[in-house]
Short mmCIF file of N, CA and C in Angstrom, two decimals:
data_model
loop_
_atom_site.label_atom_id
_atom_site.label_comp_id
_atom_site.label_asym_id
_atom_site.label_seq_id
_atom_site.Cartn_x
_atom_site.Cartn_y
_atom_site.Cartn_z
N LEU A 1 0.84 -0.79 0.20
CA LEU A 1 0.04 0.00 -0.07
C LEU A 1 1.11 1.18 0.36
N PRO A 2 0.88 2.25 -1.31
CA PRO A 2 1.53 3.40 -0.72
C PRO A 2 1.75 4.36 0.21
N ASP A 3 0.58 4.56 0.83
CA ASP A 3 0.86 5.28 2.16
C ASP A 3 0.07 4.24 3.39
N LEU A 4 0.72 3.22 3.05
CA LEU A 4 0.85 1.88 4.19
C LEU A 4 -0.13 1.73 5.45
N THR A 5 -1.45 2.40 4.67
CA THR A 5 -2.29 2.46 5.78
C THR A 5 -2.95 0.94 5.21
N ILE A 6 -3.95 0.40 6.62
CA ILE A 6 -4.28 -0.92 5.97
C ILE A 6 -5.59 -0.52 6.15
N ARG A 7 -6.88 -0.97 5.02
CA ARG A 7 -7.82 -1.04 5.10
C ARG A 7 -8.65 -1.85 4.57
N ARG A 8 -10.19 -2.16 5.03
CA ARG A 8 -11.00 -2.98 4.69
C ARG A 8 -11.27 -2.90 2.87
N LEU A 9 -11.18 -4.27 2.39
CA LEU A 9 -11.20 -3.76 0.50
C LEU A 9 -12.68 -4.56 0.39
N THR A 10 -13.07 -5.35 1.06
CA THR A 10 -14.69 -5.80 0.57
C THR A 10 -15.63 -5.95 1.79
N THR A 11 -16.66 -5.88 1.88
CA THR A 11 -17.68 -5.89 2.74
C THR A 11 -18.56 -6.63 2.80
N HIS A 12 -18.87 -7.70 1.85
CA HIS A 12 -19.96 -8.63 1.72
C HIS A 12 -19.89 -9.55 2.78
N PRO A 13 -21.07 -10.37 3.42
CA PRO A 13 -21.12 -10.65 4.31
C PRO A 13 -20.96 -12.51 4.23
N HIS A 14 -20.47 -12.91 3.27
CA HIS A 14 -20.01 -13.92 2.69
C HIS A 14 -18.39 -14.19 3.11
N VAL A 15 -17.73 -15.21 3.05
CA VAL A 15 -16.34 -15.44 3.18
C VAL A 15 -15.34 -15.30 1.86
N ASP A 16 -14.74 -14.45 2.12
CA ASP A 16 -13.92 -14.22 0.89
C ASP A 16 -12.42 -14.50 1.32
N THR A 17 -11.93 -15.28 0.34
CA THR A 17 -10.56 -15.84 0.54
C THR A 17 -9.42 -15.86 -0.20
N PHE A 18 -8.44 -16.57 -0.19
CA PHE A 18 -7.53 -16.72 -1.11
C PHE A 18 -7.10 -15.67 -1.93
N PRO A 19 -6.88 -14.33 -1.54
CA PRO A 19 -6.67 -13.29 -2.45
C PRO A 19 -5.17 -13.36 -3.25
N ARG A 20 -5.34 -12.67 -4.04
CA ARG A 20 -3.84 -12.47 -4.79
C ARG A 20 -3.88 -11.55 -5.71
N ILE A 21 -2.99 -11.05 -5.73
CA ILE A 21 -2.91 -9.52 -6.13
C ILE A 21 -2.23 -9.71 -7.85
N SER A 22 -2.71 -8.99 -8.73
CA SER A 22 -1.99 -8.85 -10.06
C SER A 22 -0.63 -8.39 -10.31
N PRO A 23 -0.38 -9.15 -11.51
CA PRO A 23 0.93 -8.78 -11.50
C PRO A 23 1.48 -7.24 -11.83
N ASP A 24 0.79 -6.34 -12.15
CA ASP A 24 0.85 -4.74 -11.88
C ASP A 24 0.54 -4.04 -10.54
N GLY A 25 -0.20 -5.04 -9.86
CA GLY A 25 -0.64 -4.53 -8.38
C GLY A 25 -1.66 -3.53 -8.43
N THR A 26 -2.79 -3.63 -9.51
CA THR A 26 -3.84 -2.87 -9.75
C THR A 26 -5.34 -3.59 -8.90
N GLN A 27 -5.01 -5.07 -9.13
CA GLN A 27 -6.28 -6.02 -8.87
C GLN A 27 -6.21 -6.83 -7.83
N ILE A 28 -6.98 -7.05 -7.48
CA ILE A 28 -6.92 -8.54 -6.55
C ILE A 28 -8.01 -9.69 -7.10
N VAL A 29 -7.51 -10.82 -6.96
CA VAL A 29 -8.83 -12.02 -7.41
C VAL A 29 -8.78 -12.99 -5.93
N PHE A 30 -9.51 -13.29 -5.70
CA PHE A 30 -10.31 -14.12 -5.03
C PHE A 30 -11.60 -14.67 -4.89
N ALA A 31 -11.37 -16.00 -4.08
CA ALA A 31 -12.92 -16.61 -4.03
C ALA A 31 -13.80 -16.10 -2.68
N ARG A 32 -15.06 -15.85 -3.51
CA ARG A 32 -15.95 -15.67 -2.05
C ARG A 32 -17.01 -16.76 -2.50
N SER A 33 -17.58 -17.25 -1.09
CA SER A 33 -18.17 -18.18 -0.97
C SER A 33 -19.56 -17.98 -1.20
N ARG A 34 -20.62 -18.91 -2.04
CA ARG A 34 -21.66 -18.49 -2.24
C ARG A 34 -23.11 -18.96 -1.39
N GLU A 35 -22.53 -19.15 -0.07
CA GLU A 35 -23.42 -19.57 1.34
C GLU A 35 -22.68 -18.51 2.32
N PRO A 36 -23.68 -17.95 3.40
CA PRO A 36 -23.13 -17.40 4.30
C PRO A 36 -21.51 -17.94 5.23
N TRP A 37 -21.75 -19.03 5.62
CA TRP A 37 -19.92 -19.44 5.85
C TRP A 37 -20.29 -20.61 5.49
N VAL A 38 -18.99 -20.65 4.68
CA VAL A 38 -18.21 -22.35 4.23
C VAL A 38 -16.77 -22.49 4.58
N SER A 39 -16.70 -23.48 5.09
CA SER A 39 -15.53 -24.18 5.42
C SER A 39 -14.44 -23.75 3.96
N GLN A 40 -13.26 -23.72 4.43
CA GLN A 40 -12.46 -23.11 3.10
C GLN A 40 -12.23 -24.86 2.82
N ARG A 41 -12.35 -25.88 3.61
CA ARG A 41 -12.13 -27.53 2.74
C ARG A 41 -13.17 -27.78 2.11
N ASN A 42 -14.37 -27.05 1.50
CA ASN A 42 -15.10 -27.77 0.69
C ASN A 42 -14.97 -26.85 -0.25
N PRO A 43 -14.59 -27.43 -1.39
CA PRO A 43 -13.62 -26.98 -2.70
C PRO A 43 -15.15 -26.20 -3.68
N LEU A 44 -16.39 -26.44 -2.98
CA LEU A 44 -17.51 -26.48 -4.18
C LEU A 44 -18.49 -25.19 -4.23
N PRO A 45 -18.74 -24.62 -3.09
CA PRO A 45 -19.44 -23.37 -3.14
C PRO A 45 -19.05 -22.38 -3.13
N TRP A 46 -18.02 -21.79 -4.51
CA TRP A 46 -17.06 -20.86 -4.12
C TRP A 46 -17.48 -20.06 -5.67
N SER A 47 -17.09 -18.74 -5.82
CA SER A 47 -16.96 -17.92 -6.83
C SER A 47 -15.69 -17.19 -6.88
N ILE A 48 -15.46 -16.95 -8.28
CA ILE A 48 -14.04 -16.03 -8.60
C ILE A 48 -14.15 -14.63 -8.74
N TYR A 49 -13.90 -13.76 -7.79
CA TYR A 49 -14.39 -12.25 -8.44
C TYR A 49 -13.12 -11.66 -8.55
N ARG A 50 -12.93 -10.53 -9.44
CA ARG A 50 -11.68 -9.44 -9.40
C ARG A 50 -12.10 -8.32 -8.71
N LEU A 51 -11.51 -7.35 -7.94
CA LEU A 51 -11.41 -6.08 -7.07
C LEU A 51 -10.29 -5.37 -7.54
N ASN A 52 -10.99 -4.25 -8.29
CA ASN A 52 -10.21 -2.76 -8.55
C ASN A 52 -9.62 -2.33 -7.59
N MET A 53 -8.57 -2.55 -7.47
CA MET A 53 -7.62 -1.60 -6.00
C MET A 53 -8.26 -0.11 -5.95
N GLU A 54 -8.19 0.43 -7.32
CA GLU A 54 -8.27 2.30 -7.22
C GLU A 54 -9.79 2.39 -7.23
N THR A 55 -10.84 1.66 -7.56
CA THR A 55 -12.25 2.24 -7.44
C THR A 55 -13.40 1.02 -6.62
N GLY A 56 -12.66 0.07 -6.18
CA GLY A 56 -13.35 -0.90 -5.28
C GLY A 56 -14.32 -1.76 -5.58
N GLU A 57 -14.65 -1.31 -7.21
CA GLU A 57 -15.52 -2.23 -8.10
C GLU A 57 -15.02 -3.77 -7.36
N GLU A 58 -15.63 -4.47 -7.68
CA GLU A 58 -16.17 -5.65 -7.41
C GLU A 58 -16.65 -6.61 -9.08
N VAL A 59 -16.23 -7.45 -9.54
CA VAL A 59 -16.54 -7.98 -10.97
C VAL A 59 -16.44 -9.44 -10.93
N LEU A 60 -17.28 -10.05 -11.14
CA LEU A 60 -17.82 -11.52 -10.67
C LEU A 60 -17.06 -12.26 -12.15
N VAL A 61 -15.64 -13.06 -12.10
CA VAL A 61 -14.81 -13.46 -12.98
C VAL A 61 -15.83 -14.88 -13.36
N SER A 62 -15.81 -15.45 -12.56
CA SER A 62 -16.60 -17.38 -12.64
C SER A 62 -17.38 -17.82 -11.60
N ASP A 63 -18.34 -18.33 -11.86
CA ASP A 63 -19.14 -19.23 -10.91
C ASP A 63 -18.25 -20.84 -10.61
N ASN A 64 -18.62 -21.31 -9.28
CA ASN A 64 -18.35 -22.45 -9.51
C ASN A 64 -16.24 -22.46 -9.48
N GLY A 65 -15.77 -21.70 -8.69
CA GLY A 65 -14.30 -21.76 -8.69
C GLY A 65 -13.49 -21.86 -7.31
N ASN A 66 -12.37 -21.95 -7.39
CA ASN A 66 -11.68 -21.42 -5.86
C ASN A 66 -10.80 -21.50 -6.04
N THR A 67 -9.64 -20.94 -5.46
CA THR A 67 -8.32 -20.74 -5.02
C THR A 67 -7.76 -20.26 -6.52
N PRO A 68 -8.06 -19.06 -6.79
CA PRO A 68 -7.49 -18.44 -8.02
C PRO A 68 -5.97 -18.12 -7.89
N THR A 69 -5.41 -17.66 -9.23
CA THR A 69 -4.46 -17.43 -9.44
C THR A 69 -4.10 -16.49 -10.46
N TRP A 70 -3.15 -15.92 -10.55
CA TRP A 70 -2.94 -14.89 -11.68
C TRP A 70 -1.85 -15.26 -13.02
N SER A 71 -2.00 -15.39 -14.07
CA SER A 71 -1.25 -15.59 -14.94
C SER A 71 -0.09 -14.81 -15.09
N GLU A 72 1.35 -15.41 -15.67
CA GLU A 72 2.16 -14.01 -15.62
C GLU A 72 1.89 -12.93 -16.18
N ASP A 73 1.19 -12.50 -17.33
CA ASP A 73 1.19 -11.17 -18.05
C ASP A 73 -0.41 -10.68 -17.30
N GLY A 74 -1.24 -11.42 -16.27
CA GLY A 74 -2.29 -10.63 -15.83
C GLY A 74 -3.34 -10.73 -16.34
N ARG A 75 -3.39 -11.16 -17.91
CA ARG A 75 -4.67 -11.24 -18.69
C ARG A 75 -5.24 -12.17 -18.79
N SER A 76 -5.01 -13.43 -17.83
CA SER A 76 -5.72 -14.71 -17.47
C SER A 76 -5.96 -14.94 -15.74
N VAL A 77 -6.91 -15.28 -15.22
CA VAL A 77 -6.74 -16.10 -13.89
C VAL A 77 -7.22 -17.55 -13.98
N TYR A 78 -6.22 -18.33 -13.06
CA TYR A 78 -6.61 -19.89 -13.16
C TYR A 78 -6.81 -19.94 -11.83
N PHE A 79 -8.12 -21.43 -11.75
CA PHE A 79 -8.84 -21.81 -10.72
C PHE A 79 -9.15 -23.01 -10.72
N GLN A 80 -9.08 -23.75 -9.77
CA GLN A 80 -9.63 -24.74 -9.48
C GLN A 80 -11.51 -24.78 -9.32
N ARG A 81 -12.47 -26.15 -10.33
CA ARG A 81 -13.58 -25.64 -10.36
C ARG A 81 -13.69 -26.92 -10.01
N ASP A 82 -15.12 -26.84 -8.95
CA ASP A 82 -15.63 -28.69 -8.85
C ASP A 82 -14.86 -29.48 -8.18
N GLY A 83 -13.82 -28.83 -7.20
CA GLY A 83 -12.93 -29.82 -7.11
C GLY A 83 -11.77 -30.73 -7.77
N GLY A 84 -12.28 -31.00 -8.75
CA GLY A 84 -11.45 -32.06 -9.47
C GLY A 84 -10.89 -31.32 -11.01
N ALA A 85 -11.34 -30.11 -11.11
CA ALA A 85 -10.87 -29.74 -12.72
C ALA A 85 -9.94 -28.10 -12.11
N PHE A 86 -9.03 -28.00 -13.41
CA PHE A 86 -7.92 -26.70 -13.31
C PHE A 86 -8.40 -25.81 -14.36
N VAL A 87 -8.93 -24.70 -14.04
CA VAL A 87 -9.39 -24.07 -14.98
C VAL A 87 -8.23 -22.69 -15.91
N ALA A 88 -8.23 -22.03 -17.14
CA ALA A 88 -7.57 -20.73 -16.95
C ALA A 88 -8.87 -20.08 -17.91
N HIS A 89 -8.98 -18.69 -17.30
CA HIS A 89 -10.08 -18.48 -17.74
C HIS A 89 -9.45 -16.60 -18.38
N ASP A 90 -9.72 -16.31 -19.42
CA ASP A 90 -9.05 -15.20 -20.10
C ASP A 90 -10.51 -14.25 -19.98
N LEU A 91 -9.37 -13.21 -19.39
CA LEU A 91 -10.27 -12.06 -18.69
C LEU A 91 -11.02 -11.10 -19.68
N ALA A 92 -10.19 -10.81 -20.89
CA ALA A 92 -10.84 -10.09 -22.18
C ALA A 92 -12.17 -10.80 -22.86
N THR A 93 -12.39 -12.12 -22.98
CA THR A 93 -13.14 -12.87 -23.52
C THR A 93 -14.01 -13.42 -22.79
N GLY A 94 -13.65 -13.71 -21.85
CA GLY A 94 -14.64 -14.39 -20.42
C GLY A 94 -14.36 -15.82 -20.95
N ARG A 95 -13.61 -16.61 -22.15
CA ARG A 95 -13.52 -17.74 -22.61
C ARG A 95 -12.35 -18.65 -21.58
N GLU A 96 -13.34 -19.88 -20.90
CA GLU A 96 -12.56 -20.76 -20.12
C GLU A 96 -12.24 -21.86 -20.83
N THR A 97 -10.73 -22.49 -20.79
CA THR A 97 -10.22 -23.43 -21.04
C THR A 97 -9.92 -24.75 -20.10
N LEU A 98 -10.17 -25.80 -20.29
CA LEU A 98 -10.21 -26.57 -18.94
C LEU A 98 -8.28 -27.22 -19.48
N LEU A 99 -7.67 -27.10 -18.52
CA LEU A 99 -6.31 -27.41 -18.64
C LEU A 99 -6.00 -29.21 -17.91
N PHE A 100 -6.65 -29.13 -16.73
CA PHE A 100 -6.49 -30.77 -16.16
C PHE A 100 -7.65 -30.56 -15.41
N THR A 101 -8.09 -32.51 -15.19
CA THR A 101 -9.00 -32.64 -14.86
C THR A 101 -8.83 -33.85 -13.79
N SER A 102 -9.24 -34.21 -12.61
CA SER A 102 -9.00 -35.46 -12.07
C SER A 102 -9.76 -36.77 -12.99
N GLY A 103 -9.05 -37.65 -13.21
CA GLY A 103 -9.43 -38.90 -14.13
C GLY A 103 -9.19 -38.98 -15.72
N GLN A 104 -8.06 -37.84 -15.72
CA GLN A 104 -7.81 -37.63 -17.36
C GLN A 104 -6.81 -37.57 -17.11
N GLY A 105 -5.59 -37.96 -18.29
CA GLY A 105 -4.41 -38.35 -17.95
C GLY A 105 -3.87 -38.69 -17.24
N GLN A 106 -2.46 -38.30 -16.85
CA GLN A 106 -1.95 -39.08 -15.37
C GLN A 106 -2.62 -38.82 -14.39
N ILE A 107 -4.18 -37.84 -14.00
CA ILE A 107 -4.32 -37.44 -12.49
C ILE A 107 -5.55 -38.77 -12.38
N PRO A 108 -5.29 -39.00 -11.31
CA PRO A 108 -6.20 -40.19 -11.00
C PRO A 108 -7.58 -39.65 -10.77
N PRO A 109 -8.27 -40.74 -11.08
CA PRO A 109 -9.86 -40.19 -10.82
C PRO A 109 -10.49 -40.10 -9.26
N SER A 110 -11.44 -39.46 -8.77
CA SER A 110 -11.75 -39.16 -7.70
C SER A 110 -10.67 -38.57 -6.68
N VAL A 111 -9.77 -37.13 -7.46
CA VAL A 111 -8.75 -36.81 -6.97
C VAL A 111 -9.47 -35.39 -6.71
N ASP A 112 -9.16 -34.55 -5.96
CA ASP A 112 -9.17 -32.61 -6.01
C ASP A 112 -8.05 -32.39 -6.06
N LEU A 113 -8.21 -31.37 -6.86
CA LEU A 113 -6.94 -30.70 -6.88
C LEU A 113 -7.07 -29.43 -5.91
N GLN A 114 -6.29 -29.69 -4.84
CA GLN A 114 -6.09 -28.66 -3.78
C GLN A 114 -4.99 -27.43 -3.94
N THR A 115 -5.59 -26.16 -3.98
CA THR A 115 -4.48 -24.80 -4.03
C THR A 115 -3.90 -25.28 -5.54
N PRO A 116 -4.11 -25.55 -6.49
CA PRO A 116 -3.13 -25.72 -7.55
C PRO A 116 -2.64 -24.11 -8.23
N SER A 117 -1.42 -24.25 -8.50
CA SER A 117 -0.91 -23.10 -9.34
C SER A 117 -0.23 -23.44 -10.61
N PHE A 118 -0.26 -22.42 -11.69
CA PHE A 118 0.00 -23.25 -12.90
C PHE A 118 1.36 -22.19 -13.49
N SER A 119 2.35 -22.75 -13.93
CA SER A 119 3.70 -22.16 -14.85
C SER A 119 3.60 -22.21 -15.98
N GLU A 120 3.24 -20.95 -16.72
CA GLU A 120 3.09 -20.96 -18.10
C GLU A 120 4.58 -21.35 -18.52
N ARG A 121 5.39 -21.21 -18.24
CA ARG A 121 6.41 -21.35 -19.00
C ARG A 121 6.58 -22.94 -18.91
N ARG A 122 6.78 -23.70 -18.13
CA ARG A 122 7.01 -25.19 -18.27
C ARG A 122 5.35 -25.98 -18.39
N GLN A 123 4.41 -25.03 -18.13
CA GLN A 123 3.22 -25.39 -18.73
C GLN A 123 2.66 -26.69 -18.09
N ALA A 124 3.14 -26.68 -16.52
CA ALA A 124 2.77 -27.47 -15.51
C ALA A 124 1.80 -26.81 -14.38
N MET A 125 1.41 -27.86 -13.79
CA MET A 125 0.79 -27.66 -12.88
C MET A 125 1.37 -27.90 -11.50
N ALA A 126 1.59 -27.10 -10.44
CA ALA A 126 1.94 -27.74 -8.86
C ALA A 126 0.32 -27.84 -8.08
N VAL A 127 0.60 -28.96 -7.52
CA VAL A 127 -0.80 -28.98 -6.76
C VAL A 127 -0.75 -30.31 -5.82
N THR A 128 -1.69 -30.15 -4.59
CA THR A 128 -1.60 -31.34 -3.71
C THR A 128 -3.35 -32.28 -4.15
N PHE A 129 -2.93 -33.45 -4.47
CA PHE A 129 -4.33 -34.23 -4.58
C PHE A 129 -4.51 -34.48 -3.25
N ARG A 130 -5.63 -34.48 -3.05
CA ARG A 130 -6.56 -35.27 -2.03
C ARG A 130 -7.70 -35.99 -2.35
N GLY A 131 -7.98 -36.99 -1.75
CA GLY A 131 -9.31 -37.64 -1.94
C GLY A 131 -8.60 -38.94 -2.13
N ALA A 132 -8.91 -39.91 -2.98
CA ALA A 132 -8.72 -40.81 -3.45
C ALA A 132 -7.38 -41.08 -3.18
N LYS A 133 -6.36 -40.08 -3.93
CA LYS A 133 -4.94 -40.26 -3.49
C LYS A 133 -4.51 -39.00 -3.10
N ARG A 134 -3.33 -38.97 -2.19
CA ARG A 134 -2.81 -37.98 -1.37
C ARG A 134 -1.29 -37.87 -1.82
N ALA A 135 -1.42 -36.86 -2.56
CA ALA A 135 0.50 -36.45 -2.84
C ALA A 135 0.34 -34.83 -3.05
N THR A 136 1.56 -34.56 -3.06
CA THR A 136 2.12 -33.11 -3.97
C THR A 136 2.95 -33.56 -4.95
N VAL A 137 2.49 -33.13 -6.17
CA VAL A 137 2.34 -33.28 -7.46
C VAL A 137 3.16 -32.34 -8.43
N VAL A 138 3.75 -32.42 -9.18
CA VAL A 138 3.63 -31.23 -10.27
C VAL A 138 3.74 -32.21 -11.27
N VAL A 139 2.32 -31.39 -12.40
CA VAL A 139 1.74 -32.51 -13.33
C VAL A 139 1.97 -31.46 -14.74
N PRO A 140 2.76 -31.73 -15.48
CA PRO A 140 3.21 -31.44 -17.07
C PRO A 140 2.09 -31.42 -17.95
N ARG A 141 1.50 -30.35 -18.78
CA ARG A 141 0.01 -30.78 -19.64
C ARG A 141 0.66 -32.11 -20.66
N ASP A 142 1.94 -32.27 -20.63
CA ASP A 142 1.88 -33.64 -21.94
C ASP A 142 2.82 -34.74 -20.96
N GLY A 143 3.10 -34.76 -19.63
CA GLY A 143 3.44 -35.85 -19.27
C GLY A 143 2.94 -36.67 -17.55
N ALA A 144 3.81 -36.99 -17.17
CA ALA A 144 3.45 -37.90 -16.28
C ALA A 144 3.82 -36.97 -15.03
N PRO A 145 3.05 -37.13 -13.71
CA PRO A 145 3.31 -36.12 -12.32
C PRO A 145 4.53 -36.56 -12.03
N ARG A 146 5.29 -35.68 -11.47
CA ARG A 146 6.03 -35.86 -10.39
C ARG A 146 6.29 -35.76 -9.38
N PHE A 147 5.83 -36.96 -8.29
CA PHE A 147 5.53 -36.56 -7.17
C PHE A 147 6.76 -36.25 -5.87
N ALA A 148 6.47 -34.93 -5.54
CA ALA A 148 7.30 -34.35 -4.74
C ALA A 148 6.86 -34.66 -3.08
N GLY A 149 5.68 -35.50 -2.98
CA GLY A 149 5.65 -35.79 -1.14
C GLY A 149 4.29 -36.37 -1.42
N GLY A 150 3.99 -36.72 0.33
CA GLY A 150 2.92 -37.57 0.48
C GLY A 150 1.66 -36.75 0.91
N GLY A 151 1.66 -35.16 0.04
CA GLY A 151 0.52 -34.72 0.27
C GLY A 151 0.20 -34.35 2.04
N CYS A 152 -0.83 -33.10 2.20
CA CYS A 152 -1.04 -32.96 3.36
C CYS A 152 -1.90 -33.96 4.64
#
Protein backbone atom coordinates (compact mmCIF):
# COMPACT_ATOMS: atom_id res chain seq x y z
CA LEU A 1 0.00 0.00 0.00
CA PRO A 2 1.55 3.31 -1.06
CA ASP A 3 0.45 5.22 2.07
CA LEU A 4 1.11 2.26 4.42
CA THR A 5 -2.42 2.28 5.83
CA ILE A 6 -4.48 -0.83 6.26
CA ARG A 7 -8.05 -0.68 5.01
CA ARG A 8 -10.84 -3.14 4.49
CA LEU A 9 -11.30 -4.02 0.82
CA THR A 10 -14.54 -6.04 0.87
CA THR A 11 -17.72 -5.80 2.94
CA HIS A 12 -19.75 -8.73 1.61
CA PRO A 13 -21.34 -10.87 4.37
CA HIS A 14 -20.04 -14.12 2.82
CA VAL A 15 -16.53 -15.51 3.23
CA ASP A 16 -13.80 -13.93 1.07
CA THR A 17 -10.56 -15.90 0.88
CA PHE A 18 -7.45 -16.72 -1.14
CA PRO A 19 -6.62 -13.16 -2.33
CA ARG A 20 -3.91 -12.76 -4.96
CA ILE A 21 -2.54 -9.43 -6.21
CA SER A 22 -2.30 -8.96 -9.99
CA PRO A 23 1.17 -8.76 -11.57
CA ASP A 24 0.74 -4.98 -12.09
CA GLY A 25 -0.57 -4.46 -8.54
CA THR A 26 -3.87 -2.84 -9.59
CA GLN A 27 -6.28 -5.72 -8.93
CA ILE A 28 -6.93 -8.58 -6.56
CA VAL A 29 -8.53 -11.86 -7.50
CA PHE A 30 -10.17 -13.87 -4.71
CA ALA A 31 -12.73 -16.56 -3.91
CA ARG A 32 -16.08 -15.72 -2.29
CA SER A 33 -18.43 -18.29 -0.79
CA ARG A 34 -21.90 -18.55 -2.29
CA GLU A 35 -23.34 -19.26 1.17
CA PRO A 36 -23.00 -17.17 4.38
CA TRP A 37 -20.36 -19.43 5.90
CA VAL A 38 -18.36 -22.14 4.16
CA SER A 39 -15.32 -24.07 5.31
CA GLN A 40 -12.29 -23.47 3.13
CA ARG A 41 -11.92 -27.25 2.99
CA ASN A 42 -15.13 -27.45 0.95
CA PRO A 43 -14.04 -26.77 -2.65
CA LEU A 44 -17.51 -26.45 -4.16
CA PRO A 45 -19.63 -23.45 -3.06
CA TRP A 46 -17.28 -20.65 -4.23
CA SER A 47 -17.07 -18.08 -6.99
CA ILE A 48 -14.12 -16.07 -8.32
CA TYR A 49 -14.14 -12.27 -8.14
CA ARG A 50 -11.81 -9.53 -9.30
CA LEU A 51 -11.44 -6.32 -7.28
CA ASN A 52 -10.15 -3.06 -8.76
CA MET A 53 -7.84 -1.62 -6.08
CA GLU A 54 -8.38 2.01 -7.15
CA THR A 55 -12.18 2.05 -7.54
CA GLY A 56 -13.17 -0.80 -5.21
CA GLU A 57 -15.38 -2.24 -7.97
CA GLU A 58 -15.90 -6.01 -7.76
CA VAL A 59 -16.57 -8.08 -10.87
CA LEU A 60 -17.68 -11.72 -10.93
CA VAL A 61 -15.11 -13.64 -12.96
CA SER A 62 -16.67 -17.10 -12.77
CA ASP A 63 -19.02 -19.22 -10.68
CA ASN A 64 -17.98 -22.57 -9.25
CA GLY A 65 -14.34 -21.62 -8.80
CA ASN A 66 -11.88 -21.62 -5.93
CA THR A 67 -8.23 -20.80 -5.12
CA PRO A 68 -7.56 -18.37 -8.01
CA THR A 69 -4.14 -17.29 -9.23
CA TRP A 70 -3.01 -14.86 -11.94
CA SER A 71 -1.28 -15.61 -15.21
CA GLU A 72 2.17 -14.06 -15.49
CA ASP A 73 0.89 -11.31 -17.82
CA GLY A 74 -2.28 -10.64 -15.79
CA ARG A 75 -4.58 -11.38 -18.73
CA SER A 76 -5.92 -14.64 -17.34
CA VAL A 77 -6.90 -16.17 -14.03
CA TYR A 78 -6.40 -19.84 -13.19
CA PHE A 79 -8.57 -21.62 -10.63
CA GLN A 80 -9.90 -24.90 -9.34
CA ARG A 81 -13.46 -25.79 -10.35
CA ASP A 82 -15.71 -28.33 -8.63
CA GLY A 83 -12.76 -29.82 -6.76
CA GLY A 84 -11.30 -31.89 -9.59
CA ALA A 85 -10.76 -29.48 -12.49
CA PHE A 86 -8.24 -26.71 -13.18
CA VAL A 87 -9.37 -23.92 -15.51
CA ALA A 88 -7.81 -20.94 -17.31
CA HIS A 89 -10.18 -17.95 -17.67
CA ASP A 90 -9.30 -15.25 -20.24
CA LEU A 91 -10.36 -11.95 -18.64
CA ALA A 92 -10.83 -10.11 -21.97
CA THR A 93 -13.04 -12.70 -23.67
CA GLY A 94 -14.46 -14.70 -20.75
CA ARG A 95 -13.36 -17.87 -22.56
CA GLU A 96 -12.49 -20.75 -20.26
CA THR A 97 -10.11 -23.59 -21.06
CA LEU A 98 -9.96 -26.81 -19.05
CA LEU A 99 -6.26 -27.47 -18.42
CA PHE A 100 -6.38 -30.46 -16.06
CA THR A 101 -9.08 -32.69 -14.58
CA SER A 102 -9.06 -35.69 -12.30
CA GLY A 103 -9.57 -38.97 -14.10
CA GLN A 104 -7.91 -37.76 -17.31
CA GLY A 105 -4.32 -38.20 -18.40
CA GLN A 106 -2.09 -39.12 -15.49
CA ILE A 107 -4.34 -37.65 -12.78
CA PRO A 108 -6.16 -40.35 -10.80
CA PRO A 109 -9.98 -40.30 -10.71
CA SER A 110 -11.76 -39.03 -7.57
CA VAL A 111 -8.90 -36.65 -6.72
CA ASP A 112 -9.45 -33.07 -5.62
CA LEU A 113 -6.88 -30.61 -6.94
CA GLN A 114 -6.12 -28.53 -3.86
CA THR A 115 -4.55 -25.04 -4.24
CA PRO A 116 -3.26 -25.57 -7.79
CA SER A 117 -0.75 -23.18 -9.31
CA PHE A 118 0.25 -23.06 -12.98
CA SER A 119 3.60 -22.27 -14.60
CA GLU A 120 3.08 -21.00 -18.13
CA ARG A 121 6.76 -21.41 -19.03
CA ARG A 122 6.86 -25.03 -17.91
CA GLN A 123 3.23 -25.76 -18.89
CA ALA A 124 2.84 -27.58 -15.58
CA MET A 125 0.61 -27.43 -12.51
CA ALA A 126 1.89 -27.75 -8.95
CA VAL A 127 -0.90 -29.15 -6.79
CA THR A 128 -1.81 -31.23 -3.78
CA PHE A 129 -3.95 -34.28 -4.55
CA ARG A 130 -6.65 -34.96 -1.95
CA GLY A 131 -9.30 -37.63 -1.85
CA ALA A 132 -8.64 -41.01 -3.47
CA LYS A 133 -4.89 -40.24 -3.64
CA ARG A 134 -2.88 -37.89 -1.41
CA ALA A 135 0.30 -36.41 -2.78
CA THR A 136 2.04 -33.16 -3.64
CA VAL A 137 2.85 -33.24 -7.34
CA VAL A 138 3.92 -31.33 -10.41
CA VAL A 139 1.77 -32.30 -13.38
CA PRO A 140 3.02 -31.33 -16.87
CA ARG A 141 0.34 -30.84 -19.54
CA ASP A 142 1.94 -33.55 -21.66
CA GLY A 143 3.57 -35.96 -19.25
CA ALA A 144 3.51 -37.98 -16.08
CA PRO A 145 3.19 -36.32 -12.66
CA ARG A 146 6.36 -35.93 -10.60
CA PHE A 147 5.63 -36.72 -6.97
CA ALA A 148 7.26 -34.36 -4.48
CA GLY A 149 5.67 -35.49 -1.23
CA GLY A 150 2.90 -37.34 0.53
CA GLY A 151 0.37 -34.52 0.50
CA CYS A 152 -1.02 -32.87 3.59
